[in-house]
mmCIF file of C-alpha atoms in Angstrom:
data_model
loop_
_atom_site.group_PDB
_atom_site.id
_atom_site.type_symbol
_atom_site.label_atom_id
_atom_site.label_comp_id
_atom_site.label_asym_id
_atom_site.label_seq_id
_atom_site.Cartn_x
_atom_site.Cartn_y
_atom_site.Cartn_z
ATOM 1 C CA CYS A 206 48.529 -31.436 15.161
ATOM 2 C CA PRO A 207 48.562 -33.496 18.485
ATOM 3 C CA GLU A 208 51.287 -36.458 18.631
ATOM 4 C CA PRO A 209 48.929 -39.349 17.494
ATOM 5 C CA ARG A 210 46.992 -41.664 19.905
ATOM 6 C CA SER A 211 44.881 -44.105 19.948
ATOM 7 C CA GLY A 212 41.749 -43.425 18.311
ATOM 8 C CA GLN A 213 43.653 -40.864 16.135
ATOM 9 C CA CYS A 214 45.730 -41.503 12.937
ATOM 10 C CA PRO A 215 49.183 -43.318 14.318
ATOM 11 C CA TRP A 216 51.260 -42.282 11.402
ATOM 12 C CA GLY A 217 54.314 -40.193 10.713
ATOM 13 C CA LEU A 218 54.857 -36.954 9.249
ATOM 14 C CA CYS A 219 52.021 -34.251 10.744
ATOM 15 C CA LEU A 220 50.994 -31.056 8.615
ATOM 16 C CA THR A 221 49.006 -28.527 10.281
ATOM 17 C CA ARG A 222 46.435 -26.001 8.676
ATOM 18 C CA LYS A 223 44.392 -23.629 10.940
ATOM 19 C CA ASP A 224 40.874 -23.305 9.843
ATOM 20 C CA PRO A 225 38.858 -20.742 12.100
ATOM 21 C CA VAL A 226 35.550 -22.426 11.766
ATOM 22 C CA ALA A 227 36.293 -26.170 11.411
ATOM 23 C CA GLY A 228 39.451 -26.533 13.877
ATOM 24 C CA GLU A 229 42.605 -27.514 13.108
ATOM 25 C CA LEU A 230 43.110 -29.615 10.069
ATOM 26 C CA CYS A 231 46.061 -32.657 10.657
ATOM 27 C CA CYS A 232 47.297 -34.513 7.722
ATOM 28 C CA TYR A 233 49.598 -37.448 7.958
ATOM 29 C CA TRP A 234 51.674 -38.865 5.146
ATOM 30 C CA GLU A 235 51.603 -42.290 4.749
ATOM 31 C CA SER A 236 53.495 -44.245 1.933
ATOM 32 C CA GLY A 237 52.213 -41.971 -0.913
ATOM 33 C CA TRP A 238 48.797 -41.064 0.959
ATOM 34 C CA VAL A 239 47.787 -38.241 2.679
ATOM 35 C CA LEU A 240 45.246 -38.667 5.441
ATOM 36 C CA CYS A 241 43.733 -35.507 6.571
ATOM 37 C CA PHE A 242 41.117 -35.053 9.686
ATOM 38 C CA PHE A 243 40.065 -31.938 11.794
ATOM 39 C CA VAL A 244 40.937 -32.265 15.334
ATOM 40 C CA ALA A 245 38.071 -31.255 17.791
ATOM 41 C CA CYS A 246 38.675 -28.792 20.401
ATOM 42 C CA ALA A 247 37.560 -31.188 22.994
ATOM 43 C CA ASN A 248 40.126 -33.522 22.358
ATOM 44 C CA PHE A 249 42.410 -31.105 24.103
ATOM 45 C CA SER A 250 40.497 -30.912 27.370
ATOM 46 C CA LYS A 251 42.640 -32.150 30.305
ATOM 47 C CA GLU A 252 45.762 -31.262 28.614
ATOM 48 C CA SER A 253 47.549 -27.670 28.668
ATOM 49 C CA CYS A 254 46.290 -24.157 27.751
ATOM 50 C CA GLU A 255 48.884 -23.967 24.940
ATOM 51 C CA ASP A 256 47.917 -27.036 23.215
ATOM 52 C CA CYS A 257 44.420 -25.864 23.352
ATOM 53 C CA LEU A 258 44.838 -22.159 22.223
ATOM 54 C CA ARG A 259 47.050 -23.268 19.159
ATOM 55 C CA ASN A 260 43.909 -23.800 17.498
ATOM 56 C CA ILE A 261 42.397 -20.162 16.835
ATOM 57 C CA SER A 262 39.005 -21.585 17.339
ATOM 58 C CA CYS A 263 39.130 -23.103 20.717
ATOM 59 C CA LEU A 264 39.043 -21.382 24.033
ATOM 60 C CA TRP A 265 40.232 -22.475 27.218
ATOM 61 C CA CYS A 266 38.365 -22.709 30.362
ATOM 62 C CA SER A 267 40.868 -22.409 33.295
ATOM 63 C CA THR A 268 37.972 -23.522 36.270
ATOM 64 C CA LYS A 269 36.994 -26.507 34.519
ATOM 65 C CA GLU A 270 40.381 -27.147 32.462
ATOM 66 C CA THR A 271 38.525 -27.787 29.543
ATOM 67 C CA CYS A 272 39.059 -26.836 26.013
ATOM 68 C CA LEU A 273 35.900 -25.579 24.182
ATOM 69 C CA ASP A 274 34.648 -24.803 20.950
ATOM 70 C CA TYR A 275 34.855 -20.754 20.560
ATOM 71 C CA PRO A 276 30.984 -19.895 20.062
ATOM 72 C CA VAL A 277 31.155 -18.050 16.782
ATOM 73 C CA SER A 278 27.199 -17.330 16.773
ATOM 74 C CA SER A 279 27.848 -14.939 19.575
ATOM 75 C CA LEU A 280 30.496 -12.223 19.863
ATOM 76 C CA LEU A 281 31.526 -13.362 23.609
ATOM 77 C CA PRO A 282 30.922 -16.662 25.011
ATOM 78 C CA SER A 283 27.927 -17.073 27.586
ATOM 79 C CA SER A 284 28.769 -17.290 31.240
ATOM 80 C CA SER A 285 27.008 -20.609 31.714
ATOM 81 C CA LEU A 286 29.610 -22.126 29.257
ATOM 82 C CA CYS A 287 32.750 -20.332 31.159
ATOM 83 C CA PRO A 288 33.033 -17.357 33.091
ATOM 84 C CA LEU A 289 34.810 -14.610 31.071
ATOM 85 C CA ALA A 290 37.232 -13.927 34.000
ATOM 86 C CA ASP A 291 38.546 -17.727 33.668
ATOM 87 C CA THR A 292 38.156 -17.863 29.727
ATOM 88 C CA ARG A 293 41.493 -17.579 27.814
ATOM 89 C CA TRP A 294 41.342 -17.143 24.158
ATOM 90 C CA ALA A 295 44.505 -16.518 21.958
ATOM 91 C CA ALA A 296 46.779 -16.140 24.753
ATOM 92 C CA CYS A 297 47.095 -18.078 28.000
ATOM 93 C CA TRP A 298 48.558 -15.361 30.072
ATOM 94 C CA ILE A 299 45.332 -13.254 29.778
ATOM 95 C CA ASN A 300 41.777 -13.594 30.434
ATOM 96 C CA LEU A 301 39.145 -12.898 27.754
ATOM 97 C CA GLU A 302 37.411 -10.297 29.935
ATOM 98 C CA ALA A 303 40.663 -8.212 30.490
ATOM 99 C CA LEU A 304 41.300 -8.658 26.512
ATOM 100 C CA VAL A 305 37.838 -7.517 25.792
ATOM 101 C CA ILE A 306 38.520 -4.308 28.028
ATOM 102 C CA ALA A 307 42.205 -3.713 26.654
ATOM 103 C CA ILE A 308 40.596 -4.030 23.041
ATOM 104 C CA SER A 309 37.677 -1.505 24.000
ATOM 105 C CA VAL A 310 40.065 1.185 25.548
ATOM 106 C CA ILE A 311 42.458 1.015 22.601
ATOM 107 C CA VAL A 312 39.542 1.300 20.079
ATOM 108 C CA GLY A 313 37.801 4.072 22.201
ATOM 109 C CA ILE A 314 41.308 6.039 22.356
ATOM 110 C CA LEU A 315 41.739 5.424 18.386
ATOM 111 C CA LEU A 316 38.188 6.797 17.893
ATOM 112 C CA LEU A 317 38.903 9.709 20.339
ATOM 113 C CA SER A 318 42.017 10.581 18.551
ATOM 114 C CA VAL A 319 40.617 10.571 15.151
ATOM 115 C CA THR A 320 37.523 12.545 16.462
ATOM 116 C CA ILE A 321 39.953 15.238 17.974
ATOM 117 C CA CYS A 322 42.076 15.371 14.828
ATOM 118 C CA CYS A 323 39.034 15.949 12.553
ATOM 119 C CA CYS A 324 37.558 18.487 14.734
ATOM 120 C CA TYR A 325 40.962 20.068 15.112
ATOM 121 C CA CYS A 326 41.532 20.028 11.287
ATOM 122 C CA CYS A 327 38.070 21.465 10.672
ATOM 123 C CA TYR A 328 38.569 24.415 13.150
ATOM 124 C CA CYS A 329 41.867 25.135 11.409
ATOM 125 C CA ARG A 330 40.274 25.357 8.196
ATOM 126 C CA LYS A 331 37.725 27.559 9.398
ATOM 127 C CA ARG A 332 40.193 29.753 11.273
ATOM 128 C CA ALA A 333 42.406 30.047 8.069
ATOM 129 C CA ARG A 334 39.251 30.728 6.209
ATOM 130 C CA ARG A 335 38.168 33.191 8.510
ATOM 131 C CA LEU A 336 41.559 34.890 8.482
ATOM 132 C CA ASP A 337 41.558 35.087 4.693
ATOM 133 C CA ASP A 338 37.948 36.814 5.117
ATOM 134 C CA ASP A 339 39.281 38.945 7.558
ATOM 135 C CA GLU A 340 42.084 39.953 5.367
ATOM 136 C CA ASP A 341 39.819 40.512 2.516
ATOM 137 C CA ARG A 342 37.748 42.884 4.476
ATOM 138 C CA LEU A 343 40.634 44.889 6.015
ATOM 139 C CA THR A 344 41.888 45.224 2.752
ATOM 140 C CA ARG A 345 38.550 46.336 1.173
ATOM 141 C CA GLN A 346 38.007 48.704 4.164
ATOM 142 C CA ARG A 347 41.644 50.012 3.764
ATOM 143 C CA GLU A 348 40.800 51.091 -0.086
ATOM 144 C CA GLU A 349 37.643 52.308 0.964
ATOM 145 C CA ARG A 350 39.243 54.704 3.876
ATOM 146 C CA ARG A 351 41.956 55.816 1.009
ATOM 147 C CA MET A 352 39.463 56.653 -1.666
ATOM 148 C CA GLN A 353 37.219 58.659 0.927
ATOM 149 C CA SER A 354 40.497 60.267 2.088
ATOM 150 C CA LEU A 355 41.370 61.551 -1.381
ATOM 151 C CA GLN A 356 37.785 62.403 -1.684
ATOM 152 C CA ARG A 357 37.919 64.580 1.215
ATOM 153 C CA LYS A 358 41.417 66.148 0.072
ATOM 154 C CA HIS A 359 39.939 66.889 -3.176
ATOM 155 C CA GLU A 360 36.999 68.688 -1.617
ATOM 156 C CA ARG A 361 39.375 70.607 0.221
ATOM 157 C CA LYS A 362 41.667 71.630 -2.103
ATOM 158 C CA LYS A 363 38.216 72.742 -4.095
ATOM 159 C CA GLN A 364 37.152 74.567 -1.029
ATOM 160 C CA HIS A 365 40.694 76.309 -0.595
ATOM 161 C CA ASP A 366 40.980 77.221 -4.164
ATOM 162 C CA GLU A 367 37.320 78.935 -3.941
ATOM 163 C CA ILE A 368 38.554 80.721 -0.877
ATOM 164 C CA ARG A 369 41.989 81.852 -2.504
ATOM 165 C CA LYS A 370 39.921 82.779 -5.920
ATOM 166 C CA LYS A 371 37.380 85.060 -3.995
ATOM 167 C CA TYR A 372 40.255 86.789 -2.035
ATOM 168 C CA GLY A 373 42.275 86.973 -5.154
ATOM 169 C CA LEU A 374 45.244 84.823 -3.974
ATOM 170 C CA LEU A 375 44.719 82.144 -6.622
ATOM 171 C CA GLN A 376 46.482 82.918 -9.776
ATOM 172 C CA ASP A 377 44.258 81.830 -12.749
ATOM 173 C CA SER A 378 45.553 79.750 -15.649
ATOM 174 C CA ASP A 379 43.541 82.244 -18.084
ATOM 175 C CA HIS A 380 45.399 85.106 -16.661
ATOM 176 C CA PRO A 381 49.338 84.089 -17.118
ATOM 177 C CA TYR A 382 50.038 87.685 -15.871
ATOM 178 C CA SER A 383 49.656 88.905 -12.302
ATOM 179 C CA ARG A 384 49.564 92.273 -10.537
ATOM 180 C CA LEU A 385 52.919 93.076 -8.814
ATOM 181 C CA GLU A 386 52.604 94.678 -5.611
ATOM 182 C CA ASN A 387 55.590 96.802 -4.202
ATOM 183 C CA ASP A 388 56.408 96.780 -0.380
#
């Protein structure tokens, strides 16, 4: 709360609550009674920027050295009210234009980071899924080749047995005795 001045409550203890719409609520204690009122931003004109910006609903125009109510109906104050480069809000050391640019850059970087992370995660999942699919496909192909190899081996053995049988080199299991040949 500002120090009591003429036209304001000239009493002792000041309790403050900041309200973003109505302004700064000042309450003074006087002999068992609490007197409260809202301090308008215009009351801080021609004072310092720090005094004005203690109330979050106020903005400071450095060219006019006036404290104005922040136009809550629009996102940014109009240039007819005060140019953005000369407008201070929330901190006296940075103008509103630089604050808007800084916040926009930070939000842009965060959105870009989140987008990149999401794309990377989706790519990794697809790649992992693709690797699993590739591994399954390779396992199936390996099994098919093994089966084909066994089938070819069986067919070769069958052909070799037929050739051995044709030339009498195969021992029949039906004939346990074989002919002995002398050298």
